[in-house]
mmCIF file of C-alpha atoms in Angstrom:
data_model
loop_
_atom_site.group_PDB
_atom_site.id
_atom_site.type_symbol
_atom_site.label_atom_id
_atom_site.label_comp_id
_atom_site.label_asym_id
_atom_site.label_seq_id
_atom_site.Cartn_x
_atom_site.Cartn_y
_atom_site.Cartn_z
ATOM 1 C CA MET S 619 69.636 103.835 78.273
ATOM 2 C CA PHE S 620 72.914 102.723 76.090
ATOM 3 C CA GLU S 621 72.843 106.948 75.523
ATOM 4 C CA GLN S 622 74.059 107.732 79.604
ATOM 5 C CA LEU S 623 77.204 104.881 78.777
ATOM 6 C CA GLN S 624 80.617 107.506 78.742
ATOM 7 C CA VAL S 625 84.312 106.626 77.622
ATOM 8 C CA GLU S 626 85.382 106.026 81.146
ATOM 9 C CA HIS S 627 82.665 102.804 81.226
ATOM 10 C CA SER S 628 84.839 100.832 79.204
ATOM 11 C CA LEU S 629 87.105 98.616 80.258
ATOM 12 C CA PHE S 630 89.413 99.107 77.009
ATOM 13 C CA TYR S 631 91.041 102.861 75.222
ATOM 14 C CA ILE S 632 88.688 104.034 73.581
ATOM 15 C CA ASP S 633 88.272 107.373 72.727
ATOM 16 C CA GLN S 634 84.781 109.597 72.068
ATOM 17 C CA ASP S 635 84.648 108.624 68.530
ATOM 18 C CA HIS S 636 84.184 104.391 69.684
ATOM 19 C CA MET S 637 81.651 105.635 71.948
ATOM 20 C CA ASN S 638 79.771 107.554 69.507
ATOM 21 C CA ARG S 639 79.961 103.896 66.693
ATOM 22 C CA PHE S 640 78.723 102.901 69.190
ATOM 23 C CA LYS S 641 76.279 104.305 70.344
ATOM 24 C CA ASN S 642 75.131 104.927 66.536
ATOM 25 C CA LEU S 643 74.558 101.281 66.336
ATOM 26 C CA ALA S 644 72.281 100.987 69.592
ATOM 27 C CA ALA S 645 70.276 103.945 68.291
ATOM 28 C CA LYS S 646 69.587 101.892 64.261
ATOM 29 C CA TRP S 647 69.028 98.815 66.329
ATOM 30 C CA GLN S 648 66.728 100.267 69.328
ATOM 31 C CA SER S 649 63.857 99.228 68.053
ATOM 32 C CA ILE S 650 65.002 95.200 67.566
ATOM 33 C CA PHE S 651 67.225 95.231 70.217
ATOM 34 C CA PRO S 652 65.140 98.017 73.128
ATOM 35 C CA ASP S 653 67.129 96.908 76.159
ATOM 36 C CA VAL S 654 69.549 94.480 77.800
ATOM 37 C CA CYS S 655 69.133 92.135 80.550
ATOM 38 C CA ALA S 656 70.277 93.290 83.736
ATOM 39 C CA LYS S 657 70.125 90.645 86.119
ATOM 40 C CA CYS S 658 73.221 91.077 88.027
ATOM 41 C CA LEU S 659 73.993 94.870 87.203
ATOM 42 C CA ASN S 660 72.004 98.310 86.921
ATOM 43 C CA ASN S 661 70.727 99.039 83.468
ATOM 44 C CA VAL S 662 73.311 101.917 82.490
ATOM 45 C CA ASP S 663 76.382 98.572 83.390
ATOM 46 C CA ALA S 664 73.963 96.416 81.640
ATOM 47 C CA TRP S 665 74.301 98.243 78.258
ATOM 48 C CA ALA S 666 78.239 99.408 78.903
ATOM 49 C CA ASN S 667 78.099 94.934 79.207
ATOM 50 C CA VAL S 668 77.390 94.781 75.621
ATOM 51 C CA LEU S 669 79.670 98.170 74.598
ATOM 52 C CA ASN S 670 82.980 96.210 76.712
ATOM 53 C CA ASN S 671 81.840 93.339 74.464
ATOM 54 C CA TRP S 672 81.601 95.213 71.384
ATOM 55 C CA VAL S 673 85.082 96.824 72.321
ATOM 56 C CA PHE S 674 86.498 93.370 72.319
ATOM 57 C CA LEU S 675 85.456 91.858 69.538
ATOM 58 C CA LYS S 676 86.244 94.902 66.962
ATOM 59 C CA SER S 677 89.871 95.021 68.622
ATOM 60 C CA GLN S 678 91.123 92.051 66.044
ATOM 61 C CA GLN S 679 91.095 94.893 64.144
ATOM 62 C CA THR S 680 92.843 97.482 65.393
ATOM 63 C CA ASP S 681 96.220 97.299 67.743
ATOM 64 C CA GLU S 682 95.140 100.531 69.549
ATOM 65 C CA LEU S 683 91.494 98.897 70.950
ATOM 66 C CA ILE S 684 93.783 97.335 74.016
ATOM 67 C CA LEU S 685 92.971 96.608 78.006
ATOM 68 C CA ASN S 686 93.252 99.569 80.027
ATOM 69 C CA PRO S 687 95.853 97.674 82.533
ATOM 70 C CA SER S 688 94.898 99.562 85.790
ATOM 71 C CA LYS S 689 91.105 98.638 85.107
ATOM 72 C CA ALA S 690 91.701 94.510 84.200
ATOM 73 C CA ILE S 691 93.284 93.936 87.398
ATOM 74 C CA TYR S 692 90.194 95.666 89.047
ATOM 75 C CA TYR S 693 87.610 94.412 87.155
ATOM 76 C CA SER S 694 88.998 91.003 87.512
ATOM 77 C CA ILE S 695 85.919 89.145 86.418
ATOM 78 C CA ASN S 696 85.450 91.118 83.785
ATOM 79 C CA THR S 697 89.350 90.126 82.740
ATOM 80 C CA PHE S 698 88.490 86.430 83.233
ATOM 81 C CA LEU S 699 85.628 86.519 80.801
ATOM 82 C CA LEU S 700 86.971 87.753 78.171
ATOM 83 C CA ASP S 701 90.439 85.152 79.009
ATOM 84 C CA GLU S 702 87.612 82.465 78.461
ATOM 85 C CA LEU S 703 85.706 83.950 75.505
ATOM 86 C CA GLN S 704 88.779 84.739 73.773
ATOM 87 C CA LYS S 705 89.385 80.832 74.071
ATOM 88 C CA ILE S 706 85.644 79.854 72.119
ATOM 89 C CA GLN S 707 86.283 79.605 68.374
ATOM 90 C CA ILE S 708 83.059 80.985 68.055
ATOM 91 C CA ILE S 709 84.371 84.086 69.292
ATOM 92 C CA GLN S 710 87.341 84.420 67.065
ATOM 93 C CA LYS S 711 85.199 84.212 63.832
ATOM 94 C CA VAL S 712 83.515 86.837 64.801
ATOM 95 C CA LYS S 713 86.416 88.743 66.339
ATOM 96 C CA GLU S 714 87.393 88.042 63.111
ATOM 97 C CA CYS S 715 84.170 89.192 60.775
ATOM 98 C CA GLU S 716 84.853 93.459 59.949
ATOM 99 C CA ASN S 717 81.139 93.922 60.358
ATOM 100 C CA ASP S 718 79.980 96.411 63.188
ATOM 101 C CA ASP S 719 76.507 95.217 62.624
ATOM 102 C CA PHE S 720 76.518 92.074 63.118
ATOM 103 C CA GLN S 721 79.371 92.842 65.574
ATOM 104 C CA TYR S 722 76.865 93.955 67.611
ATOM 105 C CA PHE S 723 74.348 92.302 67.308
ATOM 106 C CA ALA S 724 76.778 89.488 69.184
ATOM 107 C CA ALA S 725 78.022 91.827 71.277
ATOM 108 C CA PHE S 726 74.412 92.588 72.555
ATOM 109 C CA HIS S 727 73.733 88.444 72.691
ATOM 110 C CA LEU S 728 77.269 87.914 74.499
ATOM 111 C CA GLY S 729 75.993 90.913 76.987
ATOM 112 C CA ASN S 730 72.623 89.434 77.738
ATOM 113 C CA ALA S 731 73.675 85.626 77.511
ATOM 114 C CA ILE S 732 76.426 85.679 79.892
ATOM 115 C CA ASP S 733 74.578 88.247 82.199
ATOM 116 C CA LEU S 734 71.852 85.903 82.400
ATOM 117 C CA TRP S 735 74.743 82.775 82.825
ATOM 118 C CA VAL S 736 76.524 84.683 86.133
ATOM 119 C CA TYR S 737 72.982 84.991 87.654
ATOM 120 C CA ASP S 738 72.672 81.559 87.480
ATOM 121 C CA THR S 739 76.156 80.067 88.134
ATOM 122 C CA LEU S 740 76.191 82.374 91.830
ATOM 123 C CA GLU S 741 72.419 82.134 92.526
ATOM 124 C CA LYS S 742 72.625 78.186 92.396
ATOM 125 C CA SER S 743 75.914 78.646 94.942
ATOM 126 C CA ALA S 744 76.954 79.235 98.072
ATOM 127 C CA GLU S 745 77.613 82.738 97.480
ATOM 128 C CA SER S 746 74.019 83.818 96.028
ATOM 129 C CA ASP S 747 74.007 86.812 98.648
ATOM 130 C CA LEU S 748 76.524 88.489 95.497
ATOM 131 C CA LEU S 749 73.422 89.063 93.748
ATOM 132 C CA LYS S 750 71.129 90.766 96.747
ATOM 133 C CA PRO S 751 70.118 93.954 95.586
ATOM 134 C CA GLN S 752 72.383 95.942 97.633
ATOM 135 C CA ASN S 753 75.277 95.364 95.719
ATOM 136 C CA ARG S 754 74.166 96.413 91.831
ATOM 137 C CA ILE S 755 75.318 99.832 92.869
ATOM 138 C CA PRO S 756 77.244 101.603 89.566
ATOM 139 C CA TYR S 757 79.797 98.621 88.805
ATOM 140 C CA TYR S 758 81.332 100.629 85.476
ATOM 141 C CA LEU S 759 82.059 103.684 87.127
ATOM 142 C CA ALA S 760 83.060 102.386 90.560
ATOM 143 C CA PHE S 761 87.225 102.980 90.014
ATOM 144 C CA LEU S 762 86.638 106.844 90.160
ATOM 145 C CA ASN S 763 85.652 106.066 94.287
ATOM 146 C CA ASP S 764 88.288 106.672 96.265
ATOM 147 C CA ASP S 765 87.991 103.281 98.314
ATOM 148 C CA PHE S 766 88.363 101.790 95.326
ATOM 149 C CA GLN S 767 91.966 101.159 95.480
ATOM 150 C CA THR S 768 92.240 99.917 98.664
ATOM 151 C CA ASP S 769 92.424 95.851 98.280
ATOM 152 C CA ASN S 770 90.609 95.447 101.547
ATOM 153 C CA ALA S 771 87.890 97.188 99.417
ATOM 154 C CA LEU S 772 84.044 95.344 98.902
ATOM 155 C CA PHE S 773 84.325 95.346 95.901
ATOM 156 C CA HIS S 774 87.073 93.982 95.609
ATOM 157 C CA LYS S 775 86.644 90.492 97.989
ATOM 158 C CA ASN S 776 83.031 90.085 95.789
ATOM 159 C CA GLN S 777 85.290 90.022 92.225
ATOM 160 C CA THR S 778 87.256 86.943 93.963
ATOM 161 C CA ARG S 779 84.371 85.125 95.429
ATOM 162 C CA ALA S 780 82.779 85.634 91.979
ATOM 163 C CA ILE S 781 85.484 84.150 90.273
ATOM 164 C CA LYS S 782 86.293 81.767 91.716
ATOM 165 C CA ILE S 783 82.763 79.495 91.344
ATOM 166 C CA LEU S 784 82.673 80.993 87.395
ATOM 167 C CA ALA S 785 85.893 78.581 86.609
ATOM 168 C CA GLN S 786 84.886 76.237 88.942
ATOM 169 C CA VAL S 787 82.000 76.487 87.085
ATOM 170 C CA ILE S 788 83.863 76.409 83.702
ATOM 171 C CA ARG S 789 86.349 74.563 83.827
ATOM 172 C CA SER S 790 84.338 71.302 85.088
ATOM 173 C CA GLN S 791 81.003 72.332 83.227
ATOM 174 C CA ASN S 792 80.374 72.775 79.396
ATOM 175 C CA CYS S 793 77.574 75.526 79.728
ATOM 176 C CA PHE S 794 80.111 78.969 79.907
ATOM 177 C CA ARG S 795 80.715 77.002 75.837
ATOM 178 C CA ILE S 796 77.113 76.534 75.013
ATOM 179 C CA THR S 797 75.684 79.919 76.514
ATOM 180 C CA VAL S 798 78.208 81.449 74.681
ATOM 181 C CA SER S 799 77.979 79.647 70.652
ATOM 182 C CA SER S 800 74.215 80.084 71.652
ATOM 183 C CA ALA S 801 74.191 84.118 71.757
ATOM 184 C CA VAL S 802 76.186 83.940 68.690
ATOM 185 C CA ASN S 803 73.934 81.448 66.804
ATOM 186 C CA ARG S 804 70.996 84.266 67.612
ATOM 187 C CA ALA S 805 73.262 86.654 66.263
ATOM 188 C CA VAL S 806 73.539 85.268 63.428
ATOM 189 C CA ASP S 807 69.836 84.402 62.660
ATOM 190 C CA MET S 808 68.485 87.711 63.619
ATOM 191 C CA TYR S 809 71.533 89.516 61.160
ATOM 192 C CA ASP S 810 69.844 87.174 58.746
ATOM 193 C CA HIS S 811 66.397 87.868 60.039
ATOM 194 C CA TYR S 812 66.780 91.524 59.602
ATOM 195 C CA VAL S 813 70.231 92.771 57.630
ATOM 196 C CA THR S 814 70.874 90.075 55.051
ATOM 197 C CA LYS S 815 66.984 89.012 53.988
#
């Protein structure tokens, strides 16, 4: 499925070279990571989560990888979660690491873990209708639709509803930080097993 990703799936300013690097990594490690967890999104968008996590982790190394401000406004749930990731010390260490392979391992595990955490958190909330299958339309390319730009679009309302729940859980519990740390630790273990053994 990662082959279907386009530059437009990125929330960051990237070019085709960045996309090709990511796809080469995905192909290289496909036997270890055959497919992503897709509880909240369709499969292509779940791969886009991994892509965006990888670019986010690489953004420490270069000034050119910055969040696209027009997308940041509309994909507010992603911006919120990236801001929360930025506050976690183990993520800072991964961002400082200049190793494409390890950052891919970390991005993959983060993509799966955060998707599952968001799903579980929303499922337990009063807003579990956000998880209904009809809400799993293409997500990262939604900005290409004409009605996406309107403030009253269901897309934006759903983002706002989800952020309220996720923010409340993050502020009152430690589960997001634990989820993220566990994902990075799994990435370290797998990297040590498959690459540095």
